[in-house]
Coordinates of C-alpha atoms in Angstrom, one line a residue:
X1 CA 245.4 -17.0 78.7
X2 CA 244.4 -18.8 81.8
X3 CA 241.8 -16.3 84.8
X4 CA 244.9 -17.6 87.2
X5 CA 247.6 -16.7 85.1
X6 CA 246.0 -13.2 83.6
X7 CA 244.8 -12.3 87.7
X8 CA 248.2 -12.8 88.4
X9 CA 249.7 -10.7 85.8
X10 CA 247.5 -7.9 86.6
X11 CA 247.9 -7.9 90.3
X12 CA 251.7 -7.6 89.7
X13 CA 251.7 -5.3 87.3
X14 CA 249.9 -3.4 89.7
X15 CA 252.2 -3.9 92.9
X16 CA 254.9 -2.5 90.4
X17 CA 253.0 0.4 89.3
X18 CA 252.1 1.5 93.2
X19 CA 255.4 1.0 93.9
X20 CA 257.3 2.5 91.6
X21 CA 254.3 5.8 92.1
X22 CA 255.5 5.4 96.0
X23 CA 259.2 5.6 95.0
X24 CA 258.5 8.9 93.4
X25 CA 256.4 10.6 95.3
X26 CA 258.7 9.8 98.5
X27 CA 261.3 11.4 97.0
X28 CA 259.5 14.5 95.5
X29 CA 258.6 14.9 99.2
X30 CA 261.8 14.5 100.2
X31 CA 263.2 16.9 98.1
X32 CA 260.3 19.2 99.4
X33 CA 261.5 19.0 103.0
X34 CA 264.9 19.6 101.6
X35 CA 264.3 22.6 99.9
X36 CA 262.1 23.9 102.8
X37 CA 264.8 23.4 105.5
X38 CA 267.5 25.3 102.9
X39 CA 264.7 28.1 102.7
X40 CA 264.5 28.0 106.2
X41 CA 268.4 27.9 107.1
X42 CA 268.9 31.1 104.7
X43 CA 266.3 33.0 106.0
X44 CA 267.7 32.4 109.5
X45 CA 271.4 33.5 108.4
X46 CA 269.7 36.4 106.6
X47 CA 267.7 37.4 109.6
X48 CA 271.5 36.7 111.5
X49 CA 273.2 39.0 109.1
X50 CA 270.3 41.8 108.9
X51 CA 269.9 42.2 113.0
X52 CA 274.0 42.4 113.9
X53 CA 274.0 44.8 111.1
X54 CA 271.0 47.0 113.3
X55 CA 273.4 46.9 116.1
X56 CA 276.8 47.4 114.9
X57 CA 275.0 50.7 113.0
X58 CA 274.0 51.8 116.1
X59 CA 276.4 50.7 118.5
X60 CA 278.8 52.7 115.5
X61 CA 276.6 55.9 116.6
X62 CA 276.8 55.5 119.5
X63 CA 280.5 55.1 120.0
X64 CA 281.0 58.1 117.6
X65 CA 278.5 60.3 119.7
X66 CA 280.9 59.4 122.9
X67 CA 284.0 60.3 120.5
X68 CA 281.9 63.9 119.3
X69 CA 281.9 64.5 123.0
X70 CA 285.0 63.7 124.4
X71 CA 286.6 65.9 121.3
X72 CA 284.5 68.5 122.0
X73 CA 285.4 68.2 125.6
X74 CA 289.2 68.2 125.0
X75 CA 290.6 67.5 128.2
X76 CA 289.9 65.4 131.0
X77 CA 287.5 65.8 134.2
X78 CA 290.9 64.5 135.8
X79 CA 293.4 61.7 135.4
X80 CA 295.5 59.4 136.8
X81 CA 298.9 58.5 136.0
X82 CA 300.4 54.9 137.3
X83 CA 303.7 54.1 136.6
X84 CA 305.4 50.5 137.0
X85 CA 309.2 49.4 137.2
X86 CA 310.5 46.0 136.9
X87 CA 314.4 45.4 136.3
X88 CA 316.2 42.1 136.3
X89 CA 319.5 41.2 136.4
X90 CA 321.3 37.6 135.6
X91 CA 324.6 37.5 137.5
X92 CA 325.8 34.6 135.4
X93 CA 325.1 35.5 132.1
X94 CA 325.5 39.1 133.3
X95 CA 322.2 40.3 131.1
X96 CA 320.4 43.3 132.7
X97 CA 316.6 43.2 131.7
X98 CA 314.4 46.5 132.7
X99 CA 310.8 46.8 131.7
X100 CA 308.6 50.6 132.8
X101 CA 305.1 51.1 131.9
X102 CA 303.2 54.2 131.9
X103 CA 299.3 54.1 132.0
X104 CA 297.6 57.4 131.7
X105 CA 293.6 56.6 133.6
X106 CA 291.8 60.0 131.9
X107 CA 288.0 59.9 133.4
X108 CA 285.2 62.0 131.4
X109 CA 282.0 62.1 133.1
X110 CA 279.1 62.1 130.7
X111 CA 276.3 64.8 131.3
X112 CA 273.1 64.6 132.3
X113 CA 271.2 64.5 129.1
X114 CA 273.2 61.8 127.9
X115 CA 272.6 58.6 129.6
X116 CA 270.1 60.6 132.4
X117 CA 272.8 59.3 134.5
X118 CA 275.4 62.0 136.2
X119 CA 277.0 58.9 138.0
X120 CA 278.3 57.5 134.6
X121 CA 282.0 58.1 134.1
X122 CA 283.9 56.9 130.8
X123 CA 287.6 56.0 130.9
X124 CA 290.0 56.6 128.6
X125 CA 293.5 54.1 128.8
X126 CA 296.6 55.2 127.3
X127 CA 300.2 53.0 128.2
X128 CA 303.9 53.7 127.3
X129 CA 306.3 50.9 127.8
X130 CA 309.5 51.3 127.6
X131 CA 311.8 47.7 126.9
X132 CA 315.8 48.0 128.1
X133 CA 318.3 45.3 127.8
X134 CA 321.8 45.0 128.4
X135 CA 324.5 42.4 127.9
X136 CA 328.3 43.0 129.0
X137 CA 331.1 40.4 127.2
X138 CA 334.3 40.3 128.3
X139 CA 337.5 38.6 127.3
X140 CA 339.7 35.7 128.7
X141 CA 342.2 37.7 130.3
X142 CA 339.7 40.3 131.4
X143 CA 341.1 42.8 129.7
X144 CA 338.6 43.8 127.4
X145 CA 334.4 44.4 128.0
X146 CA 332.1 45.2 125.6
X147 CA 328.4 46.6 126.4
X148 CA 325.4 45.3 123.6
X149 CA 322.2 47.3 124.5
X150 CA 318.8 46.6 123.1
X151 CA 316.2 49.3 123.9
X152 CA 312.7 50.0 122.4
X153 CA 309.9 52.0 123.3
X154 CA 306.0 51.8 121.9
X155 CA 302.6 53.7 123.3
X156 CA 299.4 52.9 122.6
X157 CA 295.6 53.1 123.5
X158 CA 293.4 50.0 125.6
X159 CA 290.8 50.2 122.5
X160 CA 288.9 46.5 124.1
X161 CA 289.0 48.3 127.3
X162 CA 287.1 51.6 125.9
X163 CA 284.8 49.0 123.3
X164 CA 283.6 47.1 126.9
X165 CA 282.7 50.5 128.1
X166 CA 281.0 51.5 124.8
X167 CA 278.9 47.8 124.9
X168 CA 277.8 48.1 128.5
X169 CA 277.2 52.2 128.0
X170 CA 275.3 51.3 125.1
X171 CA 273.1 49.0 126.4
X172 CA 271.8 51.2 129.3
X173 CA 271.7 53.7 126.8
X174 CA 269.3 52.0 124.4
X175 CA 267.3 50.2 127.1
X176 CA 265.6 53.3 128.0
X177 CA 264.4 53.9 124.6
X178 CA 261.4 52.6 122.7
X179 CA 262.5 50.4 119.8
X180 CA 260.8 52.5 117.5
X181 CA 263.1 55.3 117.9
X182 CA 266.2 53.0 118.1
X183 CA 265.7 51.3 114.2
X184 CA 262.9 53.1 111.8
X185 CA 260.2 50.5 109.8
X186 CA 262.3 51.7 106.3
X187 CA 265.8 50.6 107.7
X188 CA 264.6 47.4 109.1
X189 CA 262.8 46.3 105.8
X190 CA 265.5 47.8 103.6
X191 CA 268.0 45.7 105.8
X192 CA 266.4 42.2 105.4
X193 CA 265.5 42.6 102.3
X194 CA 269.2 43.4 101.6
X195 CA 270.6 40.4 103.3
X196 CA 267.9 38.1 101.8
X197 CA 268.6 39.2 97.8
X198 CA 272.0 37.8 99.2
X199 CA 270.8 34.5 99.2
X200 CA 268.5 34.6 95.7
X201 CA 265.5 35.0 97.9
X202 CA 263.5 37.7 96.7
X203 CA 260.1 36.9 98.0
X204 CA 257.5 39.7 99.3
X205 CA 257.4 39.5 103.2
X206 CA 255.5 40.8 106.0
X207 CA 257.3 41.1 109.3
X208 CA 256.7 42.7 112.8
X209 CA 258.8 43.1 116.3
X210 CA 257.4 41.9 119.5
X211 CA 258.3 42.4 123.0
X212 CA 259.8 39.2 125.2
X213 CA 256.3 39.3 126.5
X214 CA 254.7 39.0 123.3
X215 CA 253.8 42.3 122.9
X216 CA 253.5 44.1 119.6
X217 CA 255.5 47.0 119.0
X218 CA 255.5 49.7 116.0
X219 CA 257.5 47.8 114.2
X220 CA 255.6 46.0 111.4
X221 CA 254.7 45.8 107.9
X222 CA 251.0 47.6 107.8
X223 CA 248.2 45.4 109.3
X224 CA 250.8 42.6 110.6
X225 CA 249.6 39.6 112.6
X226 CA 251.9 37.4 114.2
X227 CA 251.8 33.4 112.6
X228 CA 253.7 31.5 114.9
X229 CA 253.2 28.5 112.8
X230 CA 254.4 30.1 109.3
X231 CA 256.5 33.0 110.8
X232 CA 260.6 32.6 111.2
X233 CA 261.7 34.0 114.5
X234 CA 264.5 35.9 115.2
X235 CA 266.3 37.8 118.5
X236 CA 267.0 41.3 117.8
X237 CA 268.4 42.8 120.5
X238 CA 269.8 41.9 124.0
X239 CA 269.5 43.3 127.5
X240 CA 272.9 44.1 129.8
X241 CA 272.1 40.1 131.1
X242 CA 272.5 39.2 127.5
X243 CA 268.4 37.9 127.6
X244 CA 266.5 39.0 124.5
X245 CA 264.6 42.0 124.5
X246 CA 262.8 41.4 121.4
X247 CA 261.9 38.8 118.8
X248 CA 261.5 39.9 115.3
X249 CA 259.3 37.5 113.3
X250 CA 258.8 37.8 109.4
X251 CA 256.3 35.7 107.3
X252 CA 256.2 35.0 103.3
X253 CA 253.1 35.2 101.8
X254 CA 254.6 32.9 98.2
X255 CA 256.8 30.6 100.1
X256 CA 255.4 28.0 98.6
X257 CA 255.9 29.4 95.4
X258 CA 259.3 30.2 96.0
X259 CA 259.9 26.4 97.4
X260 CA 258.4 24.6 94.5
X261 CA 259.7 27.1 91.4
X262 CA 263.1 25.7 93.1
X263 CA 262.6 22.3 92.0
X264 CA 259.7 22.6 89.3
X265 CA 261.8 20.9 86.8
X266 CA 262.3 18.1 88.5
X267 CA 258.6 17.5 90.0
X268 CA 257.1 18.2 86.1
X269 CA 260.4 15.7 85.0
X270 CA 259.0 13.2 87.9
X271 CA 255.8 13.8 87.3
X272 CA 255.4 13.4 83.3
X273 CA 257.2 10.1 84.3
X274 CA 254.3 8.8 86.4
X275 CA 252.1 10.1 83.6
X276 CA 254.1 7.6 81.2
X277 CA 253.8 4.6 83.7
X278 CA 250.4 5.3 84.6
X279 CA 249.5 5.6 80.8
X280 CA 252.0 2.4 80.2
X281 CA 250.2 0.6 82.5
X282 CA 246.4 1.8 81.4
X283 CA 247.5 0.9 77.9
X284 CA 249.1 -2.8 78.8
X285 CA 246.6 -3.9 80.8
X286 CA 243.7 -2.7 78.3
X287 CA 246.1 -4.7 76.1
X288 CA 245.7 -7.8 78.3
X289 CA 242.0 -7.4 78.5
X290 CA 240.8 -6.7 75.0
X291 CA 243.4 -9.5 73.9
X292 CA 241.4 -11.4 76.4
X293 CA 238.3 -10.6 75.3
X294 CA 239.7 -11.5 71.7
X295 CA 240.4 -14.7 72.5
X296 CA 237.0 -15.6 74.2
X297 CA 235.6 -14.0 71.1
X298 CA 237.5 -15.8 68.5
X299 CA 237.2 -19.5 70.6
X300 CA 233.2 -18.2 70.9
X301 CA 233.4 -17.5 67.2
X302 CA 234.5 -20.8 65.9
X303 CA 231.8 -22.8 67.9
X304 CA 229.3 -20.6 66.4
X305 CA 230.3 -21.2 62.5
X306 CA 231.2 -24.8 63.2
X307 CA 227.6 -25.3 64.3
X308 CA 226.4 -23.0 61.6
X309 CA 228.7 -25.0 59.0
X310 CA 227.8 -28.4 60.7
X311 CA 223.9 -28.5 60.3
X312 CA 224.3 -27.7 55.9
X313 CA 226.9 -29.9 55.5
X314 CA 224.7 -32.8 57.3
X315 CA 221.9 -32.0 55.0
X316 CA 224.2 -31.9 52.0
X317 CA 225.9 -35.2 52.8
X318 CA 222.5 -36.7 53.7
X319 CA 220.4 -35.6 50.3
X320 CA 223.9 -36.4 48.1
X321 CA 223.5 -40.0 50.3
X322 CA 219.5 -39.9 49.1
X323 CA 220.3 -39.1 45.2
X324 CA 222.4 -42.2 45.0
X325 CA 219.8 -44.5 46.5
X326 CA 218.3 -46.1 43.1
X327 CA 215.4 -45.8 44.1
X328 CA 215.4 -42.0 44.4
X329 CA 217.4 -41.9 40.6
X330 CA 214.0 -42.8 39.1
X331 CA 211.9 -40.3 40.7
X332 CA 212.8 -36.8 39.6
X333 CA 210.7 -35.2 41.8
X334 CA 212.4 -36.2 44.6
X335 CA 216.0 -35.6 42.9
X336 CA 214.7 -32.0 42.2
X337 CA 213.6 -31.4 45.8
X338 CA 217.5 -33.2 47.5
X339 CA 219.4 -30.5 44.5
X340 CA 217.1 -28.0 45.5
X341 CA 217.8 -28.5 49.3
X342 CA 221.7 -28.7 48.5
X343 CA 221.2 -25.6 46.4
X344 CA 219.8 -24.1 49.9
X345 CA 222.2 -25.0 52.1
X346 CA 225.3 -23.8 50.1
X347 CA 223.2 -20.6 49.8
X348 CA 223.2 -20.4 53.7
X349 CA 227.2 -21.7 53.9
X350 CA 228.2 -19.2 51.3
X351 CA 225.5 -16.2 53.4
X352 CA 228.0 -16.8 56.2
X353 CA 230.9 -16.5 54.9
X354 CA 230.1 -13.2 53.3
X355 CA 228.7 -11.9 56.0
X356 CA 232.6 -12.4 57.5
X357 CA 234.1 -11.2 54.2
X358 CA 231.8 -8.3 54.3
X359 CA 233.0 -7.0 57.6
X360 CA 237.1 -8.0 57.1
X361 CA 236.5 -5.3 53.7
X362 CA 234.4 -2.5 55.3
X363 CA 237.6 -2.4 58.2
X364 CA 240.2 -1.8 55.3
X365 CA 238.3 0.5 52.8
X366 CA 238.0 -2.6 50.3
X367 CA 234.1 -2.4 49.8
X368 CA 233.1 0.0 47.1
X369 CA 230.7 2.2 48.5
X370 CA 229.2 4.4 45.7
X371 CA 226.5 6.9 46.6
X372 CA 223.5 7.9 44.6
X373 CA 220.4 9.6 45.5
X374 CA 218.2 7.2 46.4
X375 CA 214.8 7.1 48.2
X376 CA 215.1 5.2 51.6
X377 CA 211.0 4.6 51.7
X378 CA 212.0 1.9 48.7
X379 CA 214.8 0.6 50.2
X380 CA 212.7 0.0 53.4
X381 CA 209.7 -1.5 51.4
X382 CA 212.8 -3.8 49.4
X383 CA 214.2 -4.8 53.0
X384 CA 210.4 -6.2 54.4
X385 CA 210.3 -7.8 51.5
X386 CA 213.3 -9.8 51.8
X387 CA 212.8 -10.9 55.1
X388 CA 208.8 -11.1 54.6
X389 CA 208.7 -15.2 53.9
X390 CA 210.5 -15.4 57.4
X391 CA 208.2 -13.2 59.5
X392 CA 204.9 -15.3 57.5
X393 CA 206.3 -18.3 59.0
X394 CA 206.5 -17.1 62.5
X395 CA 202.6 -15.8 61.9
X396 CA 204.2 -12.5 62.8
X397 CA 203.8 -9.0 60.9
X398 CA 206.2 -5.7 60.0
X399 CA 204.0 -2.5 59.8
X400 CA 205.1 0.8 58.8
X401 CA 204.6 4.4 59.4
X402 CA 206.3 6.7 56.9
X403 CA 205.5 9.9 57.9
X404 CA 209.1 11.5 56.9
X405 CA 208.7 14.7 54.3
X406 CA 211.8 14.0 52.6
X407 CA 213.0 10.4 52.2
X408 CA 215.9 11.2 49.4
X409 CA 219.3 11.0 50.2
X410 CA 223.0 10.1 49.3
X411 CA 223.5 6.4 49.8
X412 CA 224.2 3.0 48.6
X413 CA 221.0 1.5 48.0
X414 CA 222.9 -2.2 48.3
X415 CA 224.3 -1.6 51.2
X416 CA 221.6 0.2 53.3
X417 CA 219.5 -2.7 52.2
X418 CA 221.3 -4.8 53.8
X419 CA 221.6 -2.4 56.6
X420 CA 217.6 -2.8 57.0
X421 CA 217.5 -6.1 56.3
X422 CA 219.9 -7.4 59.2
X423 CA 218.0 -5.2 62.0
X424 CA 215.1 -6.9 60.8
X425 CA 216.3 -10.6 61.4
X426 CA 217.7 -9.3 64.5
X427 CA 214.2 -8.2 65.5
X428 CA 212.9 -11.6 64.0
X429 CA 215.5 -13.7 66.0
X430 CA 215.0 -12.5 69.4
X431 CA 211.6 -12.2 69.3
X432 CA 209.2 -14.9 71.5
X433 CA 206.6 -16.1 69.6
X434 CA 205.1 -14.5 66.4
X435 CA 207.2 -11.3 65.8
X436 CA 205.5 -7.7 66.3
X437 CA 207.6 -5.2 64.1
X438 CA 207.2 -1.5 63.6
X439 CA 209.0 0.5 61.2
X440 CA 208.8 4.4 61.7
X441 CA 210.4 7.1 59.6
X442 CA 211.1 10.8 60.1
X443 CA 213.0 13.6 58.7
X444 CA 214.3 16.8 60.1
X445 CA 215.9 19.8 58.1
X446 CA 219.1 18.1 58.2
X447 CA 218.7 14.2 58.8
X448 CA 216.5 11.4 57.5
X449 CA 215.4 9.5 60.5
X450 CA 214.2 5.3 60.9
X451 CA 213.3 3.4 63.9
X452 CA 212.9 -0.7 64.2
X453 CA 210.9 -1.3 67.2
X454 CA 210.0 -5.3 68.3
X455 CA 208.4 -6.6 71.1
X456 CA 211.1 -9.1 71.7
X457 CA 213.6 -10.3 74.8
X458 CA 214.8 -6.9 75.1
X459 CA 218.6 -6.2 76.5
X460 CA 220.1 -4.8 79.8
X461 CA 222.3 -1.9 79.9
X462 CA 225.8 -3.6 79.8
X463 CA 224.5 -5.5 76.3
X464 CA 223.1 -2.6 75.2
X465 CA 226.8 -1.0 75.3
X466 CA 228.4 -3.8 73.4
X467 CA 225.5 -4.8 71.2
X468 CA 227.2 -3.2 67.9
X469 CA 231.0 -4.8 68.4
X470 CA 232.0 -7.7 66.2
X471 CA 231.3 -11.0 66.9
X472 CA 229.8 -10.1 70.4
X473 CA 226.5 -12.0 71.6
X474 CA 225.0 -11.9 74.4
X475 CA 225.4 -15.1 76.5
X476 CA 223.8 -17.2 78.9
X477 CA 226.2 -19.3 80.7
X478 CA 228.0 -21.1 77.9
X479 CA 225.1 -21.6 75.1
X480 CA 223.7 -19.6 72.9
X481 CA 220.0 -20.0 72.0
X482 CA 220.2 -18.3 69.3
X483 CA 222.6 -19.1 66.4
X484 CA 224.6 -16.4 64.7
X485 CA 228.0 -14.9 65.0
X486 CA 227.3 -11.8 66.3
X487 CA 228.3 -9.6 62.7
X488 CA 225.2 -8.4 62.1
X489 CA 224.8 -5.2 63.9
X490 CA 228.8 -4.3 63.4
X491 CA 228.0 -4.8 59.2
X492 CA 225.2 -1.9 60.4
X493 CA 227.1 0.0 62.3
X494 CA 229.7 0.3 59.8
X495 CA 227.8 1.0 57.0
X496 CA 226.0 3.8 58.8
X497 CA 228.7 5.3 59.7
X498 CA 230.3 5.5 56.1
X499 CA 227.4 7.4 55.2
X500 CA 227.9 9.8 58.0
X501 CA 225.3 8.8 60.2
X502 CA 224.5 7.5 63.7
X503 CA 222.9 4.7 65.0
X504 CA 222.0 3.4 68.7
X505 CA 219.7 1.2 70.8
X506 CA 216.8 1.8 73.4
X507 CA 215.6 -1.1 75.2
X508 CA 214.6 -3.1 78.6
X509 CA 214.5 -6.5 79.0
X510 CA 210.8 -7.7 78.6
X511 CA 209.7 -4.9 76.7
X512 CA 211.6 -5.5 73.4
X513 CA 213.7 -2.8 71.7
X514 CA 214.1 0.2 69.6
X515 CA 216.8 0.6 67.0
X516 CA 217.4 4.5 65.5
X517 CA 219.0 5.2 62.7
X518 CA 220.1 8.9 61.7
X519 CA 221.2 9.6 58.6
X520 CA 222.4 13.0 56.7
X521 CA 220.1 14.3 53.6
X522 CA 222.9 16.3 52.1

């Protein structure tokens, strides 16, 4: 895949993702708002409900103290009686309409003690109407007349009248009183809490009552402290000018709570979704990456064993070329030393593509790894000698330093040879010069313990975190000084893991490095 193309696919993937996370979280916040305004509205109505139930209870007392009174009173302090007549007649249709009302005026004044007004008077309206009609017919010839009369009479009381009297009485009444002996702290709270459990809100709250000038009252729930900002306001009661006298504010400590248990399902439903898309995304674009990487790898890969491949088959065609010469037919020697060198070089072809089989086997469980106790001190000593010839050449040297008190363990002695072995070229191959190897061993209660330590090139950080993946080398530019096809280290890694064990690096470019391997005695 092309940097253009794969930059592009990645930047829109990611426009996609953002948006589609923006989508989502505009309308979880819309819902939010939603739910707080419908939170707010019904603790408004609730509020509504709770304070013109205060007053119509006590504007009920109130009107049935006046009613106690007057009853007890009986009569009048005096009354007035105005009567009115109104009669109509229609000479053509000779109809006769009369209408008489009756209103009884009765005035009680209220005492002293109850308004701490003697100028206060209540009146008392009571009406009789009385409805006459009649309608005379009469004949052709005049000779007959009949009368039809229509007559009805009702009484009743001015109840409005009296109930605009109670409201204005009660007013002055109640103005005079502290609110704290008008509604008690129990009825209020009972009250709201009441009219909220009417709207499924049953939320603890705090509330208190506050004078038009924003003075506390006794009124509150304990220790209460006015929140303007979280608080819902409400009027409570009005003045004779209809202004509010005071503003009762209440505050819910879980609001929040309340808001989001409201639509929980669907934020954890919208949520788990962005999960999946995030985790989609994460997944695809590692995806796009590693296959990437893959690709680089495998192109990397087939350079590498084509120029492996390339110099043995070279040598091979040139020493076959050399054997036919007649010349070199006669002289055995020489005929020996081309088979020999073709002998070589199929070795090393046949090495390579082992060392690729060898990894593709380990990855599906193919490679028969038997354990037996063996003593890893041998298999060390077997390892240096393989590569021995190699490190002679270079003028170079492997010491060792056994100082482990137990070097038994369960392994395959085949295997962790060639475990050894390849750490050892690897500290032969990137070493400058005539290689400088150390080989230390330890042992612990519970592991067996070996370190390779050159005095080679040495790796940075970022290598040193890739250093055991397959095929990977570390490059400079385009070329590879060194051939290889970067199995090695994942054949070790592999192998040390099947037996249980651990194995990392510890290096700095310059200074060469230090590869540890931990292995299990038991």
């Amino acid at each position: 895949m092309r940097r253009k193309m794969f930059i592009t696919i990645v930047v829109l993937m990611s426009i996609s993702l953002i948006g589609i996370i923006t989508v989502q979280l505009y309308w979880i916040n819309n819902a939010l708002e939603s739910r707080q305004e419908q939170f707010k509205n019904d603790v408004q109505i609730s509020l509504g409900s709770a304070t013109e139930r205060i007053k119509n209870s006590e504007t009920s007392l109130f009107r049935k103290k006046i009613q106690n009174f007057i009853k007890e009173k009986g009569s009048a302090d005096n009354a007035q009686l105005k009567s009115l007549l109104i009669q109509e007649i229609d000479t053509t249709t000779k109809r006769k309409f009369t209408y008489g009302s009756t209103i009884l005026e009765e005035n009680f004044k209220l005492p002293t003690d109850f308004l701490n007004n003697d100028s206060v008077i209540f009146k008392r309206f009571k009406a009789k109407k009385d409805y006459f009609e009649t309608r005379i017919t009469t004949s052709v010839d005049d000779l007959f007349k009949s009368n039809d009369e229509t007559k009805f009479t009702f009484t009743k009381n001015y109840q409005d009248l009296e109930d605009i009297q109670i409201d204005k009485l009660y007013k002055d009444y109640n103005s005079r009183k502290p609110i704290h002996l008008r509604i008690s702290n129990k009825e209020l709270n009972n009250t709201i809490k009441e009219e909220l459990a009417k709207r499924n809100i049953f939320l603890d709250f705090k509330y208190g009552v506050y004078t038009k000038d924003g003075l506390a009252t006794k009124l509150k729930s304990g220790y209460y402290t006015i929140n303007r900002k979280n608080s819902y306001p409400y009027p409570l009661f009005n003045d004779e000018d209809g202004d509010v006298e005071y503003d009762l504010y209440i505050t819910f400590p879980k609001k929040n709570e309340h808001i989001l248990s409201g639509i929980s399902s669907i934020l954890l439903l919208s949520l788990f979704f962005i999960l999946i898309i995030i985790i989609a995304f994460s997944s695809s674009l590692y995806q796009l990456i590693r296959q990437k990487k893959i690709s680089e790898i495998k192109t990397d890969f087939i350079n590498n064993m084509t120029h492996e491949f390339k110099t043995p088959i070279a040598t091979i065609n040139l020493a076959l070329d050399s054997i036919k010469n007649p010349k070199i037919l006669g002289d055995n020697d020489k005929v020996l030393r081309y088979v020999q060198m073709i002998r070589d070089e199929n070795k090393r072809m046949h090495s390579q593509v082992e060392n690729v089989l060898r990894i593709s086997r380990l990855e599906k469980n193919q490679i028969d790894l038997s354990k037996e106790t063996i003593d890893i001190h041998d298999v060390i000593e077997d390892a240096i000698t393989h590569v021995s010839l190699l490190v002679d050449d270079r003028k170079g040297r492997i010491k060792t330093y056994f100082k482990a008190v137990v070097s038994e363990l369960p392994g395959n002695q085949f295997h962790l040879t060639n475990v050894v072995v390849n750490m050892l070229e690897n500290a032969i191959k990137y070493s400058e010069g005539a290689p400088i190897i150390d080989v230390y061993t330890e042992s612990t209660n519970k592991f067996f313990i070996f370190k390779i330590q050159d005095k080679g090139i040495g790796m940075g950080k970022a290598v040193q975190k890739q250093i055991f993946n397959k095929f990977y080398r570390e490059q400079k530019g385009n070329i590879h000084n060194i051939k290889g096809h970067g199995l090695g280290l994942a054949y070790v890694k592999e192998i040390v893991e099947k037996h249980h064990g651990t194995v990392f690096v510890e290096s700095e470019k310059g200074q060469g490095s230090t590869f540890t391997v931990k292995l299990p005695l038991i």
